[in-house]
Tab-separated table of C-alpha atoms in Angstrom:
chain	number	residue	atom	x	y	z
A	1	UNK	CA	78.234	111.881	117.382
A	2	UNK	CA	81.340	111.653	115.212
A	3	UNK	CA	82.473	108.300	113.430
A	4	UNK	CA	85.672	108.104	111.338
A	5	UNK	CA	87.120	105.083	109.170
A	6	UNK	CA	90.474	105.641	108.189
A	7	UNK	CA	91.522	104.961	104.715
A	8	UNK	CA	93.421	101.666	103.826
A	9	UNK	CA	95.205	100.451	101.036
A	10	UNK	CA	97.007	96.890	101.188
A	11	UNK	CA	98.988	94.449	99.123
A	12	UNK	CA	98.548	90.640	100.142
A	13	UNK	CA	100.337	87.824	98.300
A	14	UNK	CA	98.981	84.393	97.804
A	15	UNK	CA	102.588	83.096	98.960
A	16	UNK	CA	105.612	84.643	100.521
A	17	UNK	CA	108.146	83.082	98.116
A	18	UNK	CA	108.757	82.746	94.350
A	19	UNK	CA	110.684	80.092	93.616
A	20	UNK	CA	113.417	79.137	90.464
A	21	UNK	CA	114.510	75.472	90.445
A	22	UNK	CA	117.183	75.695	88.336
A	23	UNK	CA	119.072	79.043	87.089
A	24	UNK	CA	119.998	78.811	83.194
A	25	UNK	CA	123.018	81.282	82.139
A	26	UNK	CA	122.916	82.879	79.014
A	27	UNK	CA	119.058	82.983	78.763
A	28	UNK	CA	116.200	84.929	79.850
A	29	UNK	CA	113.766	81.613	80.438
A	30	UNK	CA	114.659	81.713	83.954
A	31	UNK	CA	110.871	81.559	85.476
A	32	UNK	CA	110.272	81.895	89.154
A	33	UNK	CA	106.566	80.574	90.244
A	34	UNK	CA	104.118	82.976	90.010
A	35	UNK	CA	102.727	84.881	92.533
A	36	UNK	CA	98.947	86.131	93.060
A	37	UNK	CA	98.694	89.593	94.477
A	38	UNK	CA	95.418	91.316	95.546
A	39	UNK	CA	95.680	95.267	96.130
A	40	UNK	CA	92.642	96.521	97.753
A	41	UNK	CA	91.516	100.005	98.697
A	42	UNK	CA	89.324	102.244	100.411
A	43	UNK	CA	90.406	106.072	100.061
A	44	UNK	CA	89.148	109.161	100.698
A	45	UNK	CA	91.328	111.140	97.665
A	46	UNK	CA	93.786	110.272	94.920
A	47	UNK	CA	93.548	110.013	91.166
A	48	UNK	CA	95.591	106.441	91.307
A	49	UNK	CA	96.672	103.298	92.713
A	50	UNK	CA	100.160	102.373	92.086
A	51	UNK	CA	101.849	98.838	93.014
A	52	UNK	CA	105.740	99.386	93.214
A	53	UNK	CA	108.300	96.469	93.508
A	54	UNK	CA	111.931	97.288	94.450
A	55	UNK	CA	114.972	95.600	95.964
A	56	UNK	CA	116.876	97.884	98.739
A	57	UNK	CA	120.268	97.225	96.867
A	58	UNK	CA	119.952	97.146	93.404
A	59	UNK	CA	123.514	96.075	92.949
A	60	UNK	CA	122.544	92.933	94.961
A	61	UNK	CA	118.936	91.699	94.581
A	62	UNK	CA	119.897	88.153	94.777
A	63	UNK	CA	122.840	87.090	96.965
A	64	UNK	CA	124.894	84.077	97.016
A	65	UNK	CA	127.810	84.529	99.571
A	66	UNK	CA	129.897	86.713	98.058
A	67	UNK	CA	128.084	86.547	94.552
A	68	UNK	CA	125.414	88.811	93.302
A	69	UNK	CA	122.635	88.941	90.585
A	70	UNK	CA	121.577	92.808	90.104
A	71	UNK	CA	118.149	94.166	89.967
A	72	UNK	CA	118.981	94.982	86.291
A	73	UNK	CA	119.138	91.406	85.855
A	74	UNK	CA	115.496	90.612	87.244
A	75	UNK	CA	112.174	91.521	85.379
A	76	UNK	CA	108.609	91.444	86.460
A	77	UNK	CA	105.523	91.904	84.773
A	78	UNK	CA	101.560	91.789	85.705
A	79	UNK	CA	99.110	90.173	84.000
A	80	UNK	CA	101.296	88.929	80.895
A	81	UNK	CA	102.299	92.302	80.331
A	82	UNK	CA	105.808	92.759	78.658
A	83	UNK	CA	108.855	91.914	81.114
A	84	UNK	CA	110.722	94.940	82.475
A	85	UNK	CA	113.597	95.068	84.362
A	86	UNK	CA	113.995	96.592	88.076
A	87	UNK	CA	116.093	99.408	87.078
A	88	UNK	CA	113.527	102.544	87.596
A	89	UNK	CA	113.908	105.720	90.136
A	90	UNK	CA	111.737	105.396	93.127
A	91	UNK	CA	107.983	106.201	92.869
A	92	UNK	CA	105.849	108.701	95.417
A	93	UNK	CA	108.627	108.045	97.757
A	94	UNK	CA	108.515	104.251	97.374
A	95	UNK	CA	111.617	102.261	96.103
A	96	UNK	CA	115.160	103.008	95.527
A	97	UNK	CA	117.087	104.579	92.268
A	98	UNK	CA	117.927	101.972	89.879
A	99	UNK	CA	115.906	99.229	91.758
A	100	UNK	CA	112.266	99.835	91.082
A	101	UNK	CA	109.845	99.028	88.909
A	102	UNK	CA	105.880	100.215	88.526
A	103	UNK	CA	103.940	97.062	88.323
A	104	UNK	CA	100.579	98.848	87.516
A	105	UNK	CA	98.661	102.002	87.878
A	106	UNK	CA	94.575	101.767	88.198
A	107	UNK	CA	92.849	105.035	88.083
A	108	UNK	CA	90.616	106.106	90.905
A	109	UNK	CA	87.645	108.523	91.557
A	110	UNK	CA	85.090	109.588	93.792
A	111	UNK	CA	83.128	106.426	92.756
A	112	UNK	CA	86.168	103.949	92.897
A	113	UNK	CA	87.732	105.348	95.737
A	114	UNK	CA	86.905	101.685	96.973
A	115	UNK	CA	87.832	98.545	95.071
A	116	UNK	CA	90.293	95.572	94.645
A	117	UNK	CA	92.226	93.977	92.143
A	118	UNK	CA	93.875	90.609	91.872
A	119	UNK	CA	97.160	90.382	89.440
A	120	UNK	CA	99.352	87.585	88.649
A	121	UNK	CA	103.186	88.785	89.458
A	122	UNK	CA	105.695	87.098	86.956
A	123	UNK	CA	109.170	87.070	87.856
A	124	UNK	CA	112.232	85.878	85.397
A	125	UNK	CA	116.005	86.566	85.405
A	126	UNK	CA	117.409	87.415	82.257
A	127	UNK	CA	120.707	86.403	82.222
A	128	UNK	CA	121.533	86.618	78.955
A	129	UNK	CA	125.290	87.118	78.240
A	130	UNK	CA	125.883	86.362	82.037
A	131	UNK	CA	127.219	83.700	83.970
A	132	UNK	CA	126.654	82.882	87.575
A	133	UNK	CA	128.284	80.895	90.189
A	134	UNK	CA	126.789	77.846	91.728
A	135	UNK	CA	124.863	78.147	94.665
A	136	UNK	CA	121.694	79.406	95.983
A	137	UNK	CA	120.738	82.813	95.275
A	138	UNK	CA	118.089	84.833	97.900
A	139	UNK	CA	116.711	88.257	97.801
A	140	UNK	CA	113.885	90.386	98.815
A	141	UNK	CA	111.302	92.065	96.653
A	142	UNK	CA	109.675	94.924	98.394
A	143	UNK	CA	106.074	95.572	97.127
A	144	UNK	CA	104.250	98.311	98.311
A	145	UNK	CA	100.871	100.436	97.096
A	146	UNK	CA	100.774	103.846	97.088
A	147	UNK	CA	98.407	106.616	96.347
A	148	UNK	CA	98.996	109.509	94.119
């Protein structure tokens, strides 16, 4: 007999939407509601599990008609680490140049190829020196875990 269990890697948010009730221009105190993320893995190889957040079109991370907030003005962090903007390169084939951010890197090895972690994702707009047009801005933050 032969039996195979495929490797798995999942990211599960507790909410599909993070909201910001009111944008304040010229400020970095534009905090979205936090989102809890559970990343689970059951692997056969690799040295790290990484969570990457990215915007498909960095120049238009949030859109209000013809008005945009770029990914460079959107910052993220997990577990109260320092905020960082979504301006990095793709990592491991995930994300896009100028619109990506590694949210965490978790070491794994033969004894930890099976595991999970839950993190609080905080997002904010840093609009220091920026003025936005009135209206509702919508955007999609893609979250993907990778094994390296």
